[in-house]
Coordinates of C-alpha atoms and ligand atoms in Angstrom, one line a residue:
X1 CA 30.8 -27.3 40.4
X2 CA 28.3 -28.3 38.1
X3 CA 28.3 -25.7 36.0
X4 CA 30.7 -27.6 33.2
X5 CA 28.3 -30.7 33.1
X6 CA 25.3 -28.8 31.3
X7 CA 24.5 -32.0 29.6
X8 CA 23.7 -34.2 32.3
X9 CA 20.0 -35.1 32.0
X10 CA 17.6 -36.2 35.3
X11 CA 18.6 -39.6 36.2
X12 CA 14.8 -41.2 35.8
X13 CA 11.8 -40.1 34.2
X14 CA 9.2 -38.4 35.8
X15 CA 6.3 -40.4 34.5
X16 CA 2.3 -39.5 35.8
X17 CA 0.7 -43.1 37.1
X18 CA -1.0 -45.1 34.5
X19 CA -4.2 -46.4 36.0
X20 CA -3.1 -50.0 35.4
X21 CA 0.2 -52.2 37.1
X22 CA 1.0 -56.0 37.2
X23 CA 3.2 -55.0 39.9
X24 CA 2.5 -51.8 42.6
X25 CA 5.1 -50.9 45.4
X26 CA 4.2 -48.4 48.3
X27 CA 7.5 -46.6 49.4
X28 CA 10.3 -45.4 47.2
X29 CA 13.1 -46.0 49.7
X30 CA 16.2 -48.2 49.2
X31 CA 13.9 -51.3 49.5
X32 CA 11.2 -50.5 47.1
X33 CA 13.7 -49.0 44.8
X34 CA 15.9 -52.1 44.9
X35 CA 12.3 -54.3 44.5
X36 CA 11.9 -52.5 41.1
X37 CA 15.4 -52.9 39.8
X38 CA 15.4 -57.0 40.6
X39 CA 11.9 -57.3 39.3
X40 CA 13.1 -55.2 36.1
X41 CA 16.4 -56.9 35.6
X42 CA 16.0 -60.7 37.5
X43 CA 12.1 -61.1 35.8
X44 CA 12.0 -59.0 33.4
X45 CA 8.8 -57.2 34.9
X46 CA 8.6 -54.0 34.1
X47 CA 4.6 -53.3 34.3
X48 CA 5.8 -51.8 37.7
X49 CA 5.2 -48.4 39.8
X50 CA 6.6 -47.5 42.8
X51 CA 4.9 -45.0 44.9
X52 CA 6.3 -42.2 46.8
X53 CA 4.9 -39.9 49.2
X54 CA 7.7 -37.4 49.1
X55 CA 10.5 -37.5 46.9
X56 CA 12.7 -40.7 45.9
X57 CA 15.6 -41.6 48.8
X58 CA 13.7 -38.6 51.2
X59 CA 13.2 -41.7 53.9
X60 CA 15.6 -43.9 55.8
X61 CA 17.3 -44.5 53.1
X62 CA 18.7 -40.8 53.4
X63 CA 19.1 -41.1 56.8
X64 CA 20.9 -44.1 58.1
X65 CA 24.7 -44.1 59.2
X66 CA 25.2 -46.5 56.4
X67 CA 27.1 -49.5 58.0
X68 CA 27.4 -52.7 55.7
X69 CA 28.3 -56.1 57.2
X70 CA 27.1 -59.7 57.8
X71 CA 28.0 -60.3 61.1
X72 CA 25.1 -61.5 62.1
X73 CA 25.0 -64.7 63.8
X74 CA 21.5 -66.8 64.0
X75 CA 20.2 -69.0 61.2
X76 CA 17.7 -66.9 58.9
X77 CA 19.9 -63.6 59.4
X78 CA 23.2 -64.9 59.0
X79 CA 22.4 -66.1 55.2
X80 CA 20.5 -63.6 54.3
X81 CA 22.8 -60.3 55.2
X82 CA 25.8 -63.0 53.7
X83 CA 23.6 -63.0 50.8
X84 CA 23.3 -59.0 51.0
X85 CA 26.9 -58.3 51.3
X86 CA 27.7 -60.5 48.2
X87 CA 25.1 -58.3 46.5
X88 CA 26.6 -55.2 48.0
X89 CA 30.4 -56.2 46.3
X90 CA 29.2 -56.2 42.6
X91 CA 26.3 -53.7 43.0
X92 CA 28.5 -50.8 41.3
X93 CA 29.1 -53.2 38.1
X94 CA 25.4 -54.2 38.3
X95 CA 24.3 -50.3 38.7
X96 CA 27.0 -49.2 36.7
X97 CA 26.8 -46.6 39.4
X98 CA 29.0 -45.4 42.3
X99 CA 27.8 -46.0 45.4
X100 CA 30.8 -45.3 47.4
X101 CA 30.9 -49.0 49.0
X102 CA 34.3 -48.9 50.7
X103 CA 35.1 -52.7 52.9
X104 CA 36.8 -50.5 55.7
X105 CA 36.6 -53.3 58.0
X106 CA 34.0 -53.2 61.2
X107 CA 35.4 -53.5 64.8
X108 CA 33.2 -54.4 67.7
X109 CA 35.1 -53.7 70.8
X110 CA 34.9 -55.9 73.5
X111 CA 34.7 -54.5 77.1
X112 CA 34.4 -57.9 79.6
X113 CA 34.8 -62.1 79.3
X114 CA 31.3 -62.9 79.0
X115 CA 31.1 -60.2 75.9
X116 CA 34.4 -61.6 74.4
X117 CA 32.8 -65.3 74.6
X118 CA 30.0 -64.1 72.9
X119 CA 31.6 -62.9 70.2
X120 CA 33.7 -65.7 69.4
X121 CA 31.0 -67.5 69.1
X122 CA 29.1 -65.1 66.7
X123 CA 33.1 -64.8 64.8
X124 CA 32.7 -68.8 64.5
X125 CA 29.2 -68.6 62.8
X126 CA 30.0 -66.1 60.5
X127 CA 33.2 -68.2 59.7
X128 CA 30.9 -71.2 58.9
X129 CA 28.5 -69.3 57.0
X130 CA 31.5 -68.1 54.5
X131 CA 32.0 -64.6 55.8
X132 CA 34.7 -63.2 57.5
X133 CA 35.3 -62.7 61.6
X134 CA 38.3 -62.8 63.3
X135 CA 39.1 -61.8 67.2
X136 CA 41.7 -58.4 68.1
X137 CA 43.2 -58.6 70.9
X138 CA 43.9 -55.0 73.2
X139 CA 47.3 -54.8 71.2
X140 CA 45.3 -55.3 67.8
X141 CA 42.8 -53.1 68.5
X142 CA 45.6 -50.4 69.9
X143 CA 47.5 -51.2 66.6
X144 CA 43.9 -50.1 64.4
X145 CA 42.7 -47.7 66.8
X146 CA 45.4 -46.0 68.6
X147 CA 43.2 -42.8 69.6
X148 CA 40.9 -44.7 71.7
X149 CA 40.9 -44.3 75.2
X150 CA 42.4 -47.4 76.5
X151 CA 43.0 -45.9 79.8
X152 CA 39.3 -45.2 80.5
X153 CA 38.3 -47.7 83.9
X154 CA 34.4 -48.0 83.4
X155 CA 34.6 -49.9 80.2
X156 CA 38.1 -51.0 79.8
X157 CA 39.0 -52.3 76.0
X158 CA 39.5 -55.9 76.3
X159 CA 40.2 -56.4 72.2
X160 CA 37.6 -56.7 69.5
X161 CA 35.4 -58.5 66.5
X162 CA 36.9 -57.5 63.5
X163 CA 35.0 -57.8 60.1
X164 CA 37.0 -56.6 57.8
X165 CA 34.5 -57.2 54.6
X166 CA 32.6 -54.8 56.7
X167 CA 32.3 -50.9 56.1
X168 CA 30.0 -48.5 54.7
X169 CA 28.5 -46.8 51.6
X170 CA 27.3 -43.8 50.1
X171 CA 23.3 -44.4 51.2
X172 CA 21.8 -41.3 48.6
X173 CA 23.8 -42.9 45.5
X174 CA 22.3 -46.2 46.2
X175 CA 18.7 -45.0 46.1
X176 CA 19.5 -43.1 43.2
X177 CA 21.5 -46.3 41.2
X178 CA 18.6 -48.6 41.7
X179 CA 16.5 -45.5 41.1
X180 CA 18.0 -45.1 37.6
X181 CA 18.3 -48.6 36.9
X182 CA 14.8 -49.2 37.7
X183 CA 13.4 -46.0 35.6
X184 CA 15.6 -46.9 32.3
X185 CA 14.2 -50.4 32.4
X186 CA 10.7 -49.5 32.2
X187 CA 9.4 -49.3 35.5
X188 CA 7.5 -46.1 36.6
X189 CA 9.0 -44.2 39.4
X190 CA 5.7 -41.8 40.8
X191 CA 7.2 -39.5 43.4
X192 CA 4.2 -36.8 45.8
X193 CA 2.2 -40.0 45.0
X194 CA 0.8 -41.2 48.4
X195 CA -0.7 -44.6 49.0
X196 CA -4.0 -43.4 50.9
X197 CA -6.0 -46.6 50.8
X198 CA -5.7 -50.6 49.6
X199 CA -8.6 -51.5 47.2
X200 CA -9.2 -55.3 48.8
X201 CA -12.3 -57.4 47.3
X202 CA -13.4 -60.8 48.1
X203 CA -9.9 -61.2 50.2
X204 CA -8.1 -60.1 47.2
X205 CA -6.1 -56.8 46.5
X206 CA -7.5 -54.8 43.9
X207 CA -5.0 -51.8 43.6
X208 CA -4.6 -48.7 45.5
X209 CA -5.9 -45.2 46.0
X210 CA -3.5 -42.4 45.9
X211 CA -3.2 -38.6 46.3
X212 CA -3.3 -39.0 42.2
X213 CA -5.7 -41.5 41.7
X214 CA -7.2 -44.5 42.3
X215 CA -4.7 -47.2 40.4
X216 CA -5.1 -50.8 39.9
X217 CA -3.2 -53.5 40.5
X218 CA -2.6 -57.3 40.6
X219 CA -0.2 -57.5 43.6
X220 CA 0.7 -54.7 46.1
X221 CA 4.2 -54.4 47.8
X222 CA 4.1 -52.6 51.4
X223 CA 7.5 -51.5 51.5
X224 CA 7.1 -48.2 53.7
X225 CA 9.8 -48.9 56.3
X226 CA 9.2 -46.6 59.4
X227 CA 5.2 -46.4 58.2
X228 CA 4.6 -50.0 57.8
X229 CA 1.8 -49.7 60.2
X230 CA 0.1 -47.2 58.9
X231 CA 0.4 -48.5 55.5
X232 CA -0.5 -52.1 56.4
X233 CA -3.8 -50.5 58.3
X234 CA -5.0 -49.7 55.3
X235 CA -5.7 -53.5 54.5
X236 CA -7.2 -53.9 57.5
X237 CA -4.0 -55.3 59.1
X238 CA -2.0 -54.8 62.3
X239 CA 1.9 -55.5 62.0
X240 CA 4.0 -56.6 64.7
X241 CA 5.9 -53.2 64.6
X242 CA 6.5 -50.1 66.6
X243 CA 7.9 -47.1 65.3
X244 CA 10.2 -45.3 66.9
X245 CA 13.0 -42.4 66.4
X246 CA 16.6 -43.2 65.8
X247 CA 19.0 -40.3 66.0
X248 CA 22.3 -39.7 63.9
X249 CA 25.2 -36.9 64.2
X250 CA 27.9 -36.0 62.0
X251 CA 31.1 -33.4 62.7
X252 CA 32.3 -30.9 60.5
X253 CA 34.3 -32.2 57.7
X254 CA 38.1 -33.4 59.0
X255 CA 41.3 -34.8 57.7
X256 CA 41.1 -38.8 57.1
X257 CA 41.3 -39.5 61.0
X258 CA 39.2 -42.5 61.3
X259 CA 39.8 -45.4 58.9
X260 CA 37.2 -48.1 60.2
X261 CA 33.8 -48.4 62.0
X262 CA 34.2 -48.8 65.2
X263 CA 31.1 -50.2 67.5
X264 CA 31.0 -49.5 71.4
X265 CA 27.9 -51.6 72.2
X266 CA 28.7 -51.0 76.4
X267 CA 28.3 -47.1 75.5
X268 CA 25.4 -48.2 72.6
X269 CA 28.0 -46.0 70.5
X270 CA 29.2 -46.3 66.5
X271 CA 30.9 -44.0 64.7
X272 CA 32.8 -43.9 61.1
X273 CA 34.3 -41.0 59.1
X274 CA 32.1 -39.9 55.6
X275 CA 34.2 -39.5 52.5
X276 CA 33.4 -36.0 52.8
X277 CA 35.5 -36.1 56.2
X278 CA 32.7 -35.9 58.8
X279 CA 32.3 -37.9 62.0
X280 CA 29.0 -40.1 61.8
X281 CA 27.7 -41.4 64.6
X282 CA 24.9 -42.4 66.3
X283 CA 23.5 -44.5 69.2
X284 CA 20.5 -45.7 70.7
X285 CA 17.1 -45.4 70.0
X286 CA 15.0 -42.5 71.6
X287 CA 12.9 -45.8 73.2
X288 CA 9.4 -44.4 73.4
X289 CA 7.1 -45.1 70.1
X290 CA 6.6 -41.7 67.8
X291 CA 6.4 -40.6 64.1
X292 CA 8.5 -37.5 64.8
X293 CA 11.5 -37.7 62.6
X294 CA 13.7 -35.4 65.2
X295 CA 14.9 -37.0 68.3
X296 CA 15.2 -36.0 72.0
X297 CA 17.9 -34.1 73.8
X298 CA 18.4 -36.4 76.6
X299 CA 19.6 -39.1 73.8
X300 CA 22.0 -36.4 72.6
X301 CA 23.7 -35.8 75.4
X302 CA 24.0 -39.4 75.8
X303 CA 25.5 -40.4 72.4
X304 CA 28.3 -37.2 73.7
X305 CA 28.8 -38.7 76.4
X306 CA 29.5 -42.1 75.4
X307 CA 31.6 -40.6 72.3
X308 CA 33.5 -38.5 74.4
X309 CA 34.2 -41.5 76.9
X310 CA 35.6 -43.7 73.7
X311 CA 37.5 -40.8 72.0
X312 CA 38.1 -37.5 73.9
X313 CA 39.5 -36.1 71.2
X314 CA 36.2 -36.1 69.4
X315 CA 35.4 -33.2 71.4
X316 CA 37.5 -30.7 69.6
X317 CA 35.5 -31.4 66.8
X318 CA 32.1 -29.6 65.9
X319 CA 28.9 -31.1 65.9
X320 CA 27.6 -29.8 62.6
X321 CA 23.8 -31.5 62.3
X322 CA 21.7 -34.2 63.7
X323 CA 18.8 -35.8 62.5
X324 CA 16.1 -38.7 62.9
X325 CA 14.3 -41.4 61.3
X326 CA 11.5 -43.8 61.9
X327 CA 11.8 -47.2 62.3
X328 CA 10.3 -50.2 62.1
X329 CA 10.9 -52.2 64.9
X330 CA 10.0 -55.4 64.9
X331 CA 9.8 -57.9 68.7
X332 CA 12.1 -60.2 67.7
X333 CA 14.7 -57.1 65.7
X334 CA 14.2 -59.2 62.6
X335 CA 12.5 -58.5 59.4
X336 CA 9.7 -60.0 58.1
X337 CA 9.3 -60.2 54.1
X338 CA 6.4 -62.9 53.6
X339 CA 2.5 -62.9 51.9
X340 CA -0.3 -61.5 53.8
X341 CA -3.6 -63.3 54.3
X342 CA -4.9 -61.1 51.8
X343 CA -4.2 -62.5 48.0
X344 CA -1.6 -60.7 45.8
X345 CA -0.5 -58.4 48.8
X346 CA 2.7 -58.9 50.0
X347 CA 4.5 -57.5 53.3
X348 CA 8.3 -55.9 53.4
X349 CA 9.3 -54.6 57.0
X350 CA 10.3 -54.6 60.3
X351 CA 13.9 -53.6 59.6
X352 CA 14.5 -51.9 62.1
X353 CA 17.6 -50.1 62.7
X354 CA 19.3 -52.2 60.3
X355 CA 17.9 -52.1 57.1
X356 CA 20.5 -50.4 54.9
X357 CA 23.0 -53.1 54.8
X358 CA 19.9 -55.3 53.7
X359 CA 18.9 -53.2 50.7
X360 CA 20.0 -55.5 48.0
X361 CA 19.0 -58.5 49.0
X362 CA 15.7 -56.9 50.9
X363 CA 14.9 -55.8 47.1
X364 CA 16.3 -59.2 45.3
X365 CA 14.2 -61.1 47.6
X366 CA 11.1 -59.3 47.8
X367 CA 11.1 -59.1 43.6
X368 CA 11.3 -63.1 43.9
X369 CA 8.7 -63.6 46.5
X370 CA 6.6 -60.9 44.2
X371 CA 7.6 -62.7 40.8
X372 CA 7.2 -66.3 41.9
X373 CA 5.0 -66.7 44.4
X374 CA 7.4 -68.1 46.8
X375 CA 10.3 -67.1 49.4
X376 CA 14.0 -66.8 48.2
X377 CA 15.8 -69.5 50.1
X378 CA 17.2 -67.2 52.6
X379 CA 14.0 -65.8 53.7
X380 CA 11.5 -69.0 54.2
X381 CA 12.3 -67.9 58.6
X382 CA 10.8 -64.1 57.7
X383 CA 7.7 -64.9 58.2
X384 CA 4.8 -62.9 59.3
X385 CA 3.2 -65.9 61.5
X386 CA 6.5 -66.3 63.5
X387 CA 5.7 -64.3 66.2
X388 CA 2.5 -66.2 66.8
X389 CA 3.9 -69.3 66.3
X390 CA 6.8 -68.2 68.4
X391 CA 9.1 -69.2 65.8
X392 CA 11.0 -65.4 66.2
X393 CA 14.6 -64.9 65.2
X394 CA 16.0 -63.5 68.3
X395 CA 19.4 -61.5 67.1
X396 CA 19.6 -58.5 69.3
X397 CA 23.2 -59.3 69.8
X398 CA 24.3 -58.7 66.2
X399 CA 22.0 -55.8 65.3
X400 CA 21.8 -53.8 69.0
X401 CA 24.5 -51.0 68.8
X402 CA 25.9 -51.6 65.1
X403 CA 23.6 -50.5 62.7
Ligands
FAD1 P1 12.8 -45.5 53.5 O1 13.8 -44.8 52.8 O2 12.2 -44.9 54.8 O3 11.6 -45.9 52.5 C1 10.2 -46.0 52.8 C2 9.5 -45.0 51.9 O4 8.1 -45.2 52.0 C3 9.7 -43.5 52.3 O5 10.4 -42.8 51.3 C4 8.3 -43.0 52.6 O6 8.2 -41.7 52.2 C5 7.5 -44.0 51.8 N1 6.1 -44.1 52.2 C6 5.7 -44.2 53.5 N2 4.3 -44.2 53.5 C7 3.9 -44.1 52.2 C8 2.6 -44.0 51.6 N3 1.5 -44.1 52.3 N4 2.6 -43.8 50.3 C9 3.7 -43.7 49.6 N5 4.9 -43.8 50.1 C10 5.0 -43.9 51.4 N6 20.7 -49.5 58.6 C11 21.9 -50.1 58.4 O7 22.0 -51.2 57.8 N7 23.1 -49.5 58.7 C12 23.1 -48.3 59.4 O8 24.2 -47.8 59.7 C13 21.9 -47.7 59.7 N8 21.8 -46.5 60.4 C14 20.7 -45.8 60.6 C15 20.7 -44.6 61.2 C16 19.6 -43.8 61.3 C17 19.6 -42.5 62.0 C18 18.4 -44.3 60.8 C19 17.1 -43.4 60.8 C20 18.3 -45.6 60.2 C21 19.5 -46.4 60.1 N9 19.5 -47.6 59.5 C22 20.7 -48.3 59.3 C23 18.2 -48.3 59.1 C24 17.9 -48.1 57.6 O9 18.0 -46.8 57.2 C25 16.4 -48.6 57.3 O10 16.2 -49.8 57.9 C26 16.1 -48.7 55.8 O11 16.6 -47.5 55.1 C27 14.6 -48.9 55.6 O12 14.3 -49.2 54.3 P2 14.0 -48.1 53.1 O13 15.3 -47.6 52.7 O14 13.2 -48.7 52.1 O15 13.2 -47.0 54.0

């Protein structure tokens, strides 16, 4: 297919490190990407490398089930993924790339009272934070969703959260839009590069050592997702994360069947249809800690179950791959983006399960908290402290089950 676009050229340079930065990030996933991009374009720094073990988008990034929303309901959260999605609607004019964003609309089904309650509650705060949240009843979700099984006894479909700003995107073209963006700016994109060490003097970061070099380097961004701990280690420093393995499925490639993502947070279900037709689904987490990035069988047959329990029809379909990631979880499922105790190195993790719908604003913020020396306004609760301080951000509701 590509055969008539001979003159398409690599979308970034391919630069070797220089042995100097203003700026060095660890991790070229979506976040680190999208840190170089906002520091490029927002700050006009462009003295900036970002450093990738493998090879650009190989992490998370490549791996999620790509939900976007802001349905998420305390204070800290709720601005902040607002803030995201806002990002998300003009990232293809800001990229002049296609990332396949497509506002599908997100239902959460509801399967008793006290989970209906709950969610008219979370509709009202995303209301009053300026997003969009309105309740389905079983007739609106039957209207939406008319393959569901809404005969099934176990957990009956009562109605359902419906965000319709919600949906998905294309998660490869993203890494590679902020990829390309970053690169044509200035900023060096160094991929088989891993961070093996943190150079730290005096309490102050000094650079980094790599698998090509030592380089130095006024401030250091951890942005390593599902390796933040090993990364942060390297300081010295022991985050409040555990990594663990989050599986994700997809069919083979059907006719336009499925027009919305639908969560089933009794069953710890989601699923959504691909633009190239596939199913994607996933569920739970695998729920014991690992750096393995394939998952367990038990969890497989779970997710099956729970699908077929939602949709029997799903079952005709084949299951054409799975796969895994690592994640960052953090105790309170909330990220942390803040300054370490150590001067000039700064801290980007704990994202959990949920971290693609955060890319933007993960990177916009980060690059301000890098260029300025203090948090973007809807990151001041991210802190690192909070969990000593008990000051945690406690939203298990909106991220458990949704992705
Ligand atoms: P990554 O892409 O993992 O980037 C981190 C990078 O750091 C990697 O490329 C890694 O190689 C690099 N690195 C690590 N250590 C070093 C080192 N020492 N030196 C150099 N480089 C290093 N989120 C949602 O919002 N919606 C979803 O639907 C969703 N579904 C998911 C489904 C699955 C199966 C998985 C696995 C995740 C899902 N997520 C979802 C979560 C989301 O993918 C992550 O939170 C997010 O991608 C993490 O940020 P990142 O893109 O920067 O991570």
């Amino acid at each position: 297919g590509l055969t008539g676009n001979k003159g398409w050229g690599p979308h970034w340079r391919n630069p070797e490190p220089k042995p100097e930065y203003d700026i060095v990030l660890i991790g070229g996933g979506g976040h680190g990407l999208a840190t170089a991009h906002y520091l490029a374009k927002v700050h006009g720094l462009t003295n900036v490398a970002v450093l990738e073990k493998g090879y650009l988008g190989g992490g998370n990034v490549g791996r999620n089930t790509t939900i976007v929303r802001a349905n998420y309901m305390l204070p800290g959260n709720s601005e902040f993924y607002s803030h995201s999605l806002k990002l998300w609607e003009g990232l293809e004019e800001d990229l002049n790339y296609n990332v396949m964003h497509s506002q599908r609309g997100i239902i959460n089904l509801v399967h008793s009272d006290g989970q209906r309650d709950a969610f008219v509650r979370r509709a009202n705060s995303m209301c009053g934070q300026g997003d969009d949240g309105a309740m389905l009843d079983r007739a609106g979700v039957e209207k939406l969703l008319p393959f569901l099984d809404f005969e099934q006894t176990r957990f009956p479909i009562y109605g359902g959260l419906y965000h319709k700003r919600g949906g998905t995107a294309r998660h490869d073209a993203v890494a590679w839009g902020f990829a390309r963006s970053a690169s044509d700016r200035g900023v060096d994109l160094i991929q088989q590069c891993e961070v093996t060490g943190i150079d730290v003097e005096n309490g102050v970061v000094k650079g980094v050592q790599t698998t090509k070099g030592p380089i130095r380097a006024k401030k250091v961004g951890m942005v390593a997702a599902g390796r933040s701990s090993q990364v942060a280690a390297m300081a010295g420093m022991r985050l409040p994360i555990e990594s663990h393995v989050l599986q994700a499925f997809v069919t083979e490639g059907l006719k336009p069947c499925l027009d919305h993502v639908v969560t089933y947070g009794m069953g710890h279900f989601y699923i959504s249809q691909s633009d190239k037709g596939g199913l994607v689904f996933g569920g739970d987490l695998d729920m014991y800690a690992s750096y393995a990035s394939r998952g367990n069988l038990p969890l497989v047959e779970h997710v099956a179950e729970a699908a077929m329990t939602l949709m029997p029809a799903i079952g005709k379909a084949k299951m054409l791959r799975s796969w895994g990631g690592v994640m960052d979880m953090s105790p309170d499922g909330s990220f942390i983006i803040d300054k370490t105790d150590i001067e000039g190195l700064f801290v980007n993790a704990g994202w959990c399960y949920g971290g693609f719908k955060a890319t933007p604003a993960s990177g916009h913020t980060f690059a301000h908290l890098l260029a300025t020396g203090t948090p973007h306004p809807t990151t001041v609760r991210h802190r690192l402290d909070r969990f000593r301080t008990g000051r945690g951000i406690m939203d298990e509701e909106a991220t458990g089950s949704q992705h």
